[in-house]
Amino acid sequence: MTDQQDAPDHPQIYLITPSEFELSTFPDQLAACLDATEVSCVRLALATKDEDRIARAADTLRLVTHERDVALVMDSHMLMVERLGLDGVHLTDAARSVKKVRKDLGEEAIVGTFCHNSRHDGMTAGELGADYISFGPVGQSPLGDGRQAELELFQWWSMMIEVPVVAEGMLDGELIRSLTPHTDFFGLGDEVWGTDAPASTLSDFAALMR
């Protein structure tokens, strides 16, 4: 993940894998996306708790991402990061684990965390050493507890806080256009993989960020 000082003048793409995918076909889909559109980071976000399945997926995707000089982070399972040769971890418990994970993984690892729509959690996580803060869902969703990360949060964060911010969850073209001046990354997942042509869809989204 790129620091704000080195970041381009438009947001970068943070690509999130589906929660379930076929290891026989998905790596080729991912490769096609990375070859078509510049991506800063990929998050392995499998829903399964099967350690062997996660490890096999991580090994396979690592070959795809690292061959293209793209960072690969893992959702939540920080104990597997070093063993699998990944670049870091995406936490889902706001600021609670950041300090310990940063100490355990070291300064070189990417440590990011999801903070729903809480300024307080985001600021705390940044102070504890998070490399980026993710807020979401940005769009309206019937899932979860109804919390939504609105435009005002990103406007405030981009003016007041140096830690890079990710906008993710239920994104569409209109939201991407409105958030582009105020976020460092867009976390895109189902918005891409749920279409018939993921690589083309990703390129279309990227065009809206410029």
XYZ file of C-alpha atoms in Angstrom:
210
model
C 0.000 0.000 0.000
C 1.313 3.420 -0.930
C 1.702 6.244 1.592
C -0.279 9.389 0.886
C 2.902 11.370 0.207
C 3.785 8.989 -2.653
C 0.248 8.336 -3.869
C -0.953 9.349 -7.339
C -3.541 12.091 -7.634
C -6.349 9.581 -8.031
C -7.434 6.699 -5.798
C -5.868 3.283 -6.179
C -7.664 -0.054 -6.395
C -7.653 -2.496 -3.496
C -9.104 -5.706 -4.939
C -10.941 -8.073 -2.589
C -11.425 -11.732 -3.513
C -14.834 -13.403 -3.306
C -15.634 -15.139 -0.023
C -15.758 -18.399 -1.976
C -14.074 -19.282 -5.264
C -12.832 -22.209 -7.336
C -9.065 -22.581 -7.155
C -9.110 -24.088 -10.650
C -10.479 -20.934 -12.313
C -10.213 -17.890 -10.046
C -6.438 -17.328 -10.276
C -6.779 -16.841 -14.032
C -9.626 -14.360 -13.473
C -7.476 -12.483 -10.979
C -4.508 -12.465 -13.336
C -6.676 -11.039 -16.114
C -7.819 -8.227 -13.824
C -4.275 -7.384 -12.702
C -3.033 -7.413 -16.294
C -5.830 -5.104 -17.473
C -5.884 -2.574 -14.628
C -3.353 -1.257 -12.132
C -4.119 -2.674 -8.681
C -2.285 -1.683 -5.507
C -3.210 -4.582 -3.258
C -5.244 -7.804 -3.220
C -7.033 -9.091 -0.118
C -7.653 -12.814 0.276
C -11.065 -12.813 1.946
C -12.252 -16.422 2.044
C -15.112 -17.090 4.435
C -13.963 -20.634 5.199
C -12.157 -21.503 8.429
C -10.473 -24.504 6.756
C -6.763 -23.836 7.272
C -5.650 -26.088 4.437
C -8.037 -24.473 1.956
C -6.919 -20.986 2.960
C -3.255 -21.969 2.688
C -3.686 -23.490 -0.776
C -5.550 -20.402 -1.961
C -2.901 -18.089 -0.518
C -0.062 -20.036 -2.139
C -1.764 -19.924 -5.529
C -2.767 -16.256 -5.424
C 0.644 -15.219 -4.109
C 2.207 -16.488 -7.336
C -0.239 -14.395 -9.363
C 0.141 -11.184 -7.350
C 3.859 -11.218 -6.632
C 4.665 -11.965 -10.279
C 2.957 -8.638 -10.993
C 4.469 -6.784 -8.026
C 1.092 -6.491 -6.281
C 0.818 -6.888 -2.494
C -1.298 -9.739 -1.094
C -2.836 -9.459 2.364
C -5.028 -11.899 4.248
C -8.314 -11.305 6.006
C -7.949 -11.733 9.786
C -5.684 -14.808 10.033
C -2.523 -12.991 11.097
C -0.844 -16.156 12.395
C -0.686 -17.493 8.825
C 0.769 -14.364 7.205
C 4.490 -15.006 7.696
C 4.254 -18.754 7.121
C 2.567 -18.222 3.762
C 4.842 -15.405 2.661
C 2.084 -12.812 2.468
C 2.537 -9.065 2.720
C 0.226 -8.398 5.637
C -3.181 -8.704 7.217
C -6.551 -6.971 7.081
C -8.144 -6.898 10.530
C -11.882 -6.675 11.120
C -11.989 -5.669 14.792
C -11.283 -1.942 14.401
C -8.479 -0.859 16.751
C -8.486 -3.813 19.143
C -5.748 -5.963 17.586
C -3.621 -3.388 15.777
C -0.950 -2.850 18.422
C -0.312 -6.556 19.019
C -0.391 -7.476 15.331
C 1.996 -4.665 14.454
C 4.415 -5.901 17.118
C 4.111 -9.534 16.010
C 4.432 -8.940 12.260
C 6.942 -6.091 12.389
C 7.148 -2.726 10.718
C 7.476 -4.045 7.150
C 4.151 -5.881 7.133
C 0.970 -4.221 5.891
C -1.504 -3.940 8.761
C -4.907 -2.494 7.905
C -8.206 -2.600 9.719
C -11.910 -2.196 9.069
C -13.599 0.402 11.290
C -17.179 0.501 9.909
C -17.989 4.239 10.122
C -16.282 5.157 13.416
C -13.943 8.152 13.345
C -12.792 7.289 16.860
C -11.876 3.705 15.993
C -10.150 4.846 12.838
C -8.052 7.472 14.594
C -7.153 5.061 17.394
C -6.109 2.358 14.949
C -3.964 4.845 13.059
C -2.245 5.959 16.250
C -1.533 2.306 17.105
C 0.250 1.707 13.824
C -2.308 0.743 11.166
C -1.104 1.399 7.610
C -4.616 2.085 6.394
C -8.152 2.389 7.721
C -11.097 0.917 5.849
C -14.602 2.355 6.223
C -17.814 0.833 4.906
C -20.172 -0.177 3.639
C -20.293 2.960 1.571
C -23.506 2.004 -0.186
C -26.738 0.937 1.450
C -26.916 -2.724 2.368
C -29.613 -4.878 3.979
C -26.799 -6.873 5.596
C -25.067 -6.083 8.875
C -26.354 -3.637 11.470
C -27.292 -0.774 9.176
C -24.174 1.308 9.757
C -23.008 3.140 6.660
C -19.846 5.110 5.923
C -21.062 8.287 4.279
C -19.351 10.870 2.099
C -18.951 13.305 4.996
C -16.702 10.841 6.868
C -14.296 10.576 3.940
C -14.318 14.336 3.372
C -13.395 14.905 7.013
C -10.770 12.147 7.075
C -9.021 13.338 3.934
C -8.698 16.852 5.389
C -7.725 15.922 8.944
C -5.916 12.561 8.981
C -2.709 11.411 7.261
C -3.356 7.660 7.459
C -4.578 6.341 4.074
C -8.267 5.459 3.891
C -10.141 2.768 1.954
C -13.778 3.105 0.882
C -15.458 -0.269 0.431
C -18.799 -2.046 0.384
C -21.733 -1.769 -2.042
C -19.938 0.633 -4.362
C -21.337 1.785 -7.695
C -20.304 4.265 -10.349
C -22.034 7.222 -8.733
C -20.443 6.566 -5.335
C -17.016 6.136 -6.896
C -17.297 9.470 -8.693
C -18.394 11.295 -5.523
C -15.748 9.688 -3.297
C -12.795 9.920 -5.692
C -11.565 13.302 -4.344
C -11.713 12.060 -0.751
C -10.344 8.508 -0.566
C -6.957 6.906 -1.189
C -8.261 3.467 -2.159
C -11.454 1.820 -3.337
C -12.001 -1.690 -2.007
C -13.736 -3.537 -4.829
C -14.908 -7.131 -4.545
C -18.372 -8.420 -5.349
C -18.906 -5.340 -7.511
C -16.307 -6.861 -9.870
C -16.622 -10.624 -9.418
C -20.409 -10.601 -9.644
C -20.288 -9.574 -13.303
C -19.800 -11.617 -16.464
C -16.523 -9.877 -17.335
C -14.592 -8.978 -14.148
C -11.509 -7.594 -15.917
C -13.620 -5.294 -18.085
C -15.730 -4.201 -15.106
C -12.625 -3.359 -13.098
C -11.257 -1.278 -15.954
C -14.551 0.606 -16.172
C -14.453 1.360 -12.442
C -10.835 2.508 -12.710
C -11.798 4.954 -15.452
C -14.267 6.619 -13.081
C -11.486 7.329 -10.569
C -9.504 9.581 -12.904
